[in-house]
CSV table of C-alpha atoms in Angstrom, one decimal:
chain,number,residue,atom,x,y,z
A,150,MET,CA,36.7,3.5,-17.4
A,151,GLY,CA,33.0,3.1,-16.9
A,152,LYS,CA,30.7,5.3,-14.9
A,153,ILE,CA,30.8,5.2,-11.1
A,154,LEU,CA,27.7,5.9,-8.9
A,155,ILE,CA,28.3,6.3,-5.2
A,156,GLY,CA,25.7,6.4,-2.5
A,157,THR,CA,24.6,5.0,0.8
A,158,ALA,CA,22.4,2.2,2.1
A,159,SER,CA,19.4,4.1,3.4
A,160,TRP,CA,18.6,7.8,3.8
A,161,THR,CA,16.1,7.6,6.7
A,162,ASP,CA,17.7,5.6,9.5
A,163,LYS,CA,17.2,7.2,13.0
A,164,SER,CA,20.8,7.8,13.7
A,165,LEU,CA,21.2,9.7,10.5
A,166,LEU,CA,18.2,11.9,11.2
A,167,ALA,CA,19.6,12.6,14.6
A,168,SER,CA,23.1,13.4,13.3
A,169,GLY,CA,22.3,16.8,11.9
A,170,TRP,CA,23.3,15.8,8.3
A,171,TYR,CA,19.9,17.0,7.0
A,172,PRO,CA,19.3,20.7,7.3
A,173,PRO,CA,16.2,21.8,9.4
A,174,GLU,CA,14.1,22.4,6.3
A,175,ALA,CA,14.5,18.8,5.2
A,176,SER,CA,12.0,17.6,7.8
A,177,THR,CA,9.7,15.4,5.8
A,178,PRO,CA,10.2,12.2,3.8
A,179,GLU,CA,9.8,14.2,0.5
A,180,THR,CA,12.3,16.9,1.4
A,181,ARG,CA,14.8,14.5,2.8
A,182,LEU,CA,14.8,12.3,-0.3
A,183,GLY,CA,15.1,15.5,-2.3
A,184,TYR,CA,18.1,16.7,-0.3
A,185,TYR,CA,19.8,13.3,-0.5
A,186,SER,CA,19.2,12.9,-4.3
A,187,GLY,CA,20.7,16.4,-4.8
A,188,ARG,CA,24.0,15.1,-3.3
A,189,PHE,CA,24.2,11.5,-4.4
A,190,PRO,CA,23.1,9.7,-7.7
A,191,LEU,CA,22.4,6.4,-6.0
A,192,VAL,CA,20.8,4.9,-2.9
A,193,GLU,CA,20.1,1.4,-1.6
A,194,VAL,CA,16.7,0.7,-0.2
A,195,ASP,CA,17.4,-1.6,2.7
A,196,ALA,CA,13.9,-1.4,4.4
A,197,THR,CA,12.5,-3.7,1.7
A,198,TYR,CA,14.4,-6.6,3.2
A,199,TYR,CA,12.4,-6.3,6.4
A,200,ASN,CA,9.0,-5.4,4.8
A,201,PRO,CA,8.0,-5.7,1.1
A,202,PRO,CA,7.3,-2.3,-0.4
A,203,ALA,CA,3.9,-0.9,-1.5
A,204,ARG,CA,3.6,0.2,-5.1
A,205,ARG,CA,2.5,3.6,-4.0
A,206,THR,CA,5.8,4.0,-2.0
A,207,ALA,CA,7.8,3.2,-5.1
A,208,GLU,CA,5.8,5.7,-7.1
A,209,LEU,CA,6.6,8.4,-4.5
A,210,TRP,CA,10.3,7.5,-4.7
A,211,ARG,CA,10.1,7.8,-8.5
A,212,ASP,CA,8.3,11.2,-8.4
A,213,ARG,CA,10.5,12.7,-5.7
A,214,THR,CA,13.9,12.1,-7.3
A,215,PRO,CA,15.6,13.5,-10.5
A,216,LYS,CA,15.1,11.6,-13.7
A,217,ASP,CA,18.7,10.1,-13.6
A,218,PHE,CA,18.6,9.0,-10.0
A,219,THR,CA,19.1,5.3,-9.3
A,220,PHE,CA,17.6,3.0,-6.6
A,221,ASN,CA,19.0,-0.4,-5.7
A,222,VAL,CA,16.4,-2.4,-3.8
A,223,LYS,CA,17.2,-5.2,-1.3
A,224,ALA,CA,15.1,-8.3,-1.9
A,225,PHE,CA,12.5,-9.2,0.8
A,226,SER,CA,13.9,-11.7,3.4
A,227,LEU,CA,11.5,-14.4,2.5
A,228,LEU,CA,12.8,-14.6,-1.0
A,229,THR,CA,16.5,-15.0,0.0
A,230,GLY,CA,16.2,-17.8,2.5
A,231,HIS,CA,16.3,-15.6,5.6
A,232,PRO,CA,13.9,-15.8,8.5
A,233,THR,CA,10.8,-13.6,8.1
A,234,ARG,CA,8.6,-12.1,10.8
A,235,PRO,CA,4.9,-13.0,10.3
A,236,SER,CA,4.0,-9.4,10.7
A,237,ALA,CA,6.1,-8.6,7.6
A,238,LEU,CA,3.8,-10.7,5.4
A,239,TYR,CA,0.9,-9.0,3.5
A,240,LYS,CA,-2.1,-8.8,5.8
A,241,ASP,CA,-4.4,-11.0,3.7
A,242,LEU,CA,-1.8,-13.7,3.2
A,243,ARG,CA,-1.1,-13.7,7.0
A,244,ALA,CA,-4.8,-14.1,7.7
A,245,ALA,CA,-5.0,-16.9,5.1
A,246,LEU,CA,-2.2,-18.7,7.0
A,247,GLY,CA,-4.1,-18.4,10.3
A,248,GLU,CA,-2.0,-15.6,11.8
A,249,PRO,CA,1.2,-17.5,12.4
A,250,ARG,CA,3.3,-16.4,15.3
A,251,ARG,CA,6.6,-18.0,14.8
A,252,THR,CA,9.4,-16.9,12.4
A,253,LEU,CA,8.8,-18.2,8.9
A,254,TYR,CA,10.9,-19.4,6.0
A,255,ALA,CA,9.7,-19.8,2.4
A,256,ARG,CA,9.9,-23.6,2.9
A,257,ASP,CA,7.2,-23.3,5.6
A,258,LEU,CA,4.7,-21.8,3.3
A,259,PRO,CA,2.4,-23.2,0.6
A,260,PRO,CA,3.9,-22.7,-2.8
A,261,GLU,CA,1.0,-20.5,-3.9
A,262,VAL,CA,1.7,-18.1,-1.0
A,263,VAL,CA,5.4,-17.8,-2.0
A,264,GLU,CA,4.3,-17.2,-5.6
A,265,GLU,CA,2.0,-14.4,-4.5
A,266,VAL,CA,4.8,-12.8,-2.4
A,267,TRP,CA,7.1,-12.8,-5.5
A,268,ARG,CA,4.4,-11.4,-7.7
A,269,ARG,CA,3.5,-8.5,-5.3
A,270,PHE,CA,7.1,-7.7,-4.5
A,271,LEU,CA,8.1,-7.3,-8.1
A,272,ALA,CA,4.9,-5.5,-9.1
A,273,ALA,CA,5.6,-2.9,-6.5
A,274,LEU,CA,9.0,-2.2,-8.1
A,275,GLU,CA,7.5,-1.7,-11.6
A,276,PRO,CA,7.2,2.2,-11.3
A,277,LEU,CA,10.9,2.5,-10.6
A,278,HIS,CA,11.8,0.1,-13.4
A,279,GLU,CA,9.5,1.7,-15.9
A,280,ALA,CA,11.0,5.1,-15.1
A,281,GLY,CA,14.6,3.8,-15.6
A,282,LYS,CA,15.4,4.4,-11.9
A,283,LEU,CA,15.8,0.8,-10.8
A,284,GLY,CA,19.5,-0.2,-10.8
A,285,ALA,CA,19.3,-3.7,-9.4
A,286,VAL,CA,17.5,-5.9,-6.9
A,287,LEU,CA,20.1,-7.0,-4.4
A,288,PHE,CA,19.8,-10.7,-3.4
A,289,GLN,CA,21.9,-11.1,-0.2
A,290,PHE,CA,22.0,-14.8,0.6
A,291,PRO,CA,22.5,-16.1,4.2
A,292,GLN,CA,25.5,-17.9,5.6
A,293,TRP,CA,23.5,-21.2,5.4
A,294,PHE,CA,23.3,-20.8,1.6
A,295,PRO,CA,26.4,-22.8,0.5
A,296,PRO,CA,27.7,-23.5,-3.0
A,297,GLY,CA,25.9,-26.3,-4.7
A,298,SER,CA,23.8,-27.1,-7.8
A,299,ALA,CA,20.5,-26.5,-6.0
A,300,ASN,CA,21.5,-23.1,-4.8
A,301,ARG,CA,23.0,-22.1,-8.2
A,302,ARG,CA,19.6,-23.1,-9.7
A,303,TYR,CA,17.8,-20.9,-7.2
A,304,ILE,CA,20.1,-17.9,-8.0
A,305,LEU,CA,19.1,-18.4,-11.7
A,306,GLU,CA,15.5,-18.7,-10.7
A,307,CYS,CA,15.7,-15.4,-8.9
A,308,ARG,CA,17.3,-13.8,-11.9
A,309,ASP,CA,14.6,-15.1,-14.2
A,310,ARG,CA,11.7,-14.2,-12.0
A,311,CYS,CA,12.9,-10.6,-11.8
A,312,LEU,CA,13.4,-10.1,-15.6
A,313,PRO,CA,13.4,-7.6,-17.2
A,314,MET,CA,14.6,-6.1,-13.9
A,315,ARG,CA,18.1,-7.1,-13.1
A,316,VAL,CA,19.6,-8.6,-10.0
A,317,CYS,CA,22.9,-8.6,-8.2
A,318,VAL,CA,24.2,-11.3,-5.8
A,319,GLU,CA,25.9,-11.0,-2.4
A,320,PHE,CA,27.0,-14.1,-0.5
A,321,ARG,CA,27.4,-14.5,3.2
A,322,ASN,CA,28.8,-18.1,3.1
A,323,ARG,CA,32.5,-17.9,2.8
A,324,ALA,CA,32.7,-21.2,0.8
A,325,TRP,CA,31.6,-19.4,-2.3
A,326,MET,CA,34.7,-17.2,-2.3
A,327,ASP,CA,37.3,-19.5,-0.7
A,328,PRO,CA,40.4,-19.5,-2.9
A,329,ALA,CA,39.6,-23.0,-4.2
A,330,ALA,CA,36.1,-22.0,-5.2
A,331,GLN,CA,36.5,-18.4,-6.2
A,332,ASP,CA,37.1,-18.9,-9.9
A,333,GLU,CA,34.2,-21.3,-10.2
A,334,THR,CA,31.8,-18.9,-8.4
A,335,LEU,CA,32.8,-15.8,-10.4
A,336,GLY,CA,32.7,-17.9,-13.6
A,337,PHE,CA,29.2,-19.1,-12.8
A,338,LEU,CA,28.0,-15.5,-12.3
A,339,ALA,CA,29.8,-14.2,-15.4
A,340,ASP,CA,28.4,-17.1,-17.6
A,341,ASN,CA,24.9,-16.1,-16.5
A,342,ASP,CA,25.4,-12.3,-16.7
A,343,LEU,CA,24.9,-11.8,-12.9
A,344,PRO,CA,26.7,-8.9,-11.2
A,345,TYR,CA,28.8,-10.0,-8.2
A,346,VAL,CA,28.6,-7.8,-5.1
A,347,GLY,CA,32.1,-7.3,-3.7
A,348,VAL,CA,32.0,-6.5,0.0
A,349,ASP,CA,34.2,-5.0,2.7
A,350,MET,CA,33.3,-6.4,6.1
A,351,PRO,CA,34.8,-7.7,9.3
A,352,GLN,CA,36.6,-10.9,8.9
A,353,GLY,CA,36.8,-14.0,11.1
A,354,HIS,CA,33.0,-14.5,11.4
A,355,PRO,CA,30.9,-17.4,9.9
A,356,SER,CA,29.3,-14.8,7.5
A,357,SER,CA,32.6,-13.1,6.5
A,358,ILE,CA,33.4,-12.8,2.8
A,359,PRO,CA,36.9,-11.7,1.7
A,360,PRO,CA,37.1,-8.3,0.1
A,361,VAL,CA,37.3,-9.5,-3.5
A,362,LEU,CA,36.2,-7.1,-6.3
A,363,ALA,CA,35.1,-8.6,-9.7
A,364,ALA,CA,33.2,-7.5,-12.7
A,365,THR,CA,31.0,-10.5,-13.8
A,366,SER,CA,28.6,-8.4,-15.9
A,367,ASP,CA,28.4,-4.9,-17.3
A,368,LEU,CA,27.3,-3.8,-13.8
A,369,ALA,CA,29.7,-4.1,-10.9
A,370,VAL,CA,28.6,-3.6,-7.3
A,371,VAL,CA,30.6,-2.8,-4.1
A,372,ARG,CA,29.1,-2.6,-0.6
A,373,LEU,CA,31.2,-1.2,2.2
A,374,HIS,CA,30.0,-2.5,5.5
A,375,GLY,CA,32.8,-1.2,7.7
A,376,HIS,CA,34.8,-3.0,10.3
A,377,SER,CA,32.9,-2.7,13.6
A,378,ASP,CA,34.2,-4.8,16.4
A,379,LYS,CA,30.6,-5.4,17.3
A,380,TRP,CA,29.6,-7.0,14.0
A,381,THR,CA,27.4,-9.6,15.7
A,382,SER,CA,25.4,-7.0,17.7
A,383,ARG,CA,21.7,-6.8,17.1
A,384,VAL,CA,21.9,-3.0,17.5
A,385,ILE,CA,22.3,-1.6,14.0
A,386,GLU,CA,24.2,1.4,15.2
A,387,GLU,CA,26.8,-0.9,16.8
A,388,ARG,CA,27.0,-3.4,14.0
A,389,PHE,CA,27.6,-0.7,11.4
A,390,GLY,CA,29.2,1.9,13.7
A,391,TYR,CA,32.4,2.5,11.7
A,392,LEU,CA,34.0,5.5,9.9
A,393,TYR,CA,36.5,4.7,7.2
A,394,SER,CA,39.8,6.5,7.6
A,395,GLU,CA,41.4,8.6,4.9
A,396,GLU,CA,44.0,5.9,4.3
A,397,GLU,CA,41.3,3.3,3.8
A,398,LEU,CA,39.3,5.5,1.5
A,399,ARG,CA,42.3,6.2,-0.7
A,400,SER,CA,43.0,2.4,-0.9
A,401,TRP,CA,39.4,1.8,-1.9
A,402,ALA,CA,39.4,4.6,-4.4
A,403,ASP,CA,42.3,2.8,-6.2
A,404,ARG,CA,40.6,-0.5,-6.1
A,405,ILE,CA,37.2,0.8,-7.3
A,406,ALA,CA,38.9,2.8,-10.1
A,407,GLY,CA,40.4,-0.5,-11.3
A,408,LEU,CA,37.1,-2.3,-11.1
A,409,ALA,CA,35.4,0.5,-13.0
A,410,GLY,CA,37.9,-0.2,-15.8
A,411,GLN,CA,36.2,-3.6,-16.3
A,412,ALA,CA,32.5,-2.6,-16.2
A,413,VAL,CA,30.2,-0.2,-17.9
A,414,THR,CA,28.7,1.0,-14.6
A,415,THR,CA,29.9,0.5,-11.0
A,416,HIS,CA,27.7,1.0,-8.0
A,417,VAL,CA,29.4,1.7,-4.6
A,418,LEU,CA,27.2,1.7,-1.5
A,419,HIS,CA,28.4,2.7,1.9
A,420,ASN,CA,26.5,0.6,4.4
A,421,ASN,CA,28.4,1.8,7.5
A,422,CYS,CA,25.1,3.5,8.5
A,423,CYS,CA,25.6,4.9,11.9
A,424,ALA,CA,24.9,8.7,12.3
A,425,ASP,CA,26.3,10.3,9.1
A,426,ASN,CA,29.3,8.1,8.7
A,427,ALA,CA,28.1,6.6,5.4
A,428,GLN,CA,27.3,10.0,3.9
A,429,ARG,CA,30.7,11.5,5.0
A,430,ASN,CA,32.6,8.6,3.6
A,431,ALA,CA,30.6,8.5,0.4
A,432,GLU,CA,31.3,12.2,-0.2
A,433,ARG,CA,35.0,11.8,0.4
A,434,LEU,CA,35.3,8.7,-1.8
A,435,THR,CA,33.6,10.7,-4.6
A,436,GLU,CA,36.2,13.4,-4.2
A,437,LEU,CA,39.1,10.9,-4.2
A,438,LEU,CA,37.9,9.1,-7.3
A,439,GLY,CA,37.3,12.4,-9.1
A,440,ARG,CA,40.9,13.4,-8.4
A,441,ARG,CA,42.0,10.1,-10.1
A,442,GLY,CA,40.1,11.1,-13.2
A,443,ALA,CA,37.4,8.5,-12.8
A,444,ASP,CA,34.0,9.0,-14.4
A,445,VAL,CA,32.2,9.7,-11.1
A,446,VAL,CA,28.6,10.8,-11.4
A,447,THR,CA,28.1,13.9,-9.3
A,448,PRO,CA,24.6,15.4,-9.2
A,449,GLY,CA,24.1,19.1,-9.2
A,450,GLU,CA,23.0,20.9,-6.0
A,451,ASN,CA,19.8,22.2,-7.5
A,452,ARG,CA,18.4,19.3,-9.5
A,453,ARG,CA,14.6,18.8,-9.4
A,454,PRO,CA,12.5,15.7,-10.3
């Protein structure tokens, strides 16, 4: 069985800070990241989807975490076919475009601007990659990204652009994982050494993907979004306001242990980020997998960068 790293998607959201999970002395970005990384070996940076990171920020993440800590980083919205707020673009690029006011897609922009966004986004991640702390760049494609040759080519383009950094792939168009297409999708990813991101999420929505786990590379990834009955809400705390039950966590522990038997490393991210739900569930899942004899990475309480 391969190693299992468990963490959460974000460590700074407002509801977590208000929940009391952090002790009073963890009151700055540095001390909060230090506290988090003393309890989990992995975190997902979700904020990079909304705004591309600065290189200096990545350097601070690198310097404020233990040497064996791992960051997964969500790709900027413009690079995954999602709508992007003009204010999220780099200031000089925004000015060169004449300060656009409407939501943008990559197809709306000159190719040289898109190229520059790619270059800056990846350059900002270099400090993490060079320190061995970048696990994977998460490319979550939208529900209007269906199976097809053009979209498969784009997935490969994303992989190649990111090299030597690695990527992992999450779909939100069910057609990729319908029973009739599932083998073809997973085969495509395996043939191209692309980790598939298995998800747990509410079903019955246009963006719903069935909870299939599969190892299509030496890295396997699982993201647990919860089952909020307000999945379509624009309020983050409502959309991800879900606490996994003990029974659910035991079931997921069994499934994840099985997945880890097919991969060298498995990343499990709790994205039910409302208050400290994700942290509580991640801590309990770690315990349950440990009891099963899984090779779960558990950082010591007093680690330092």
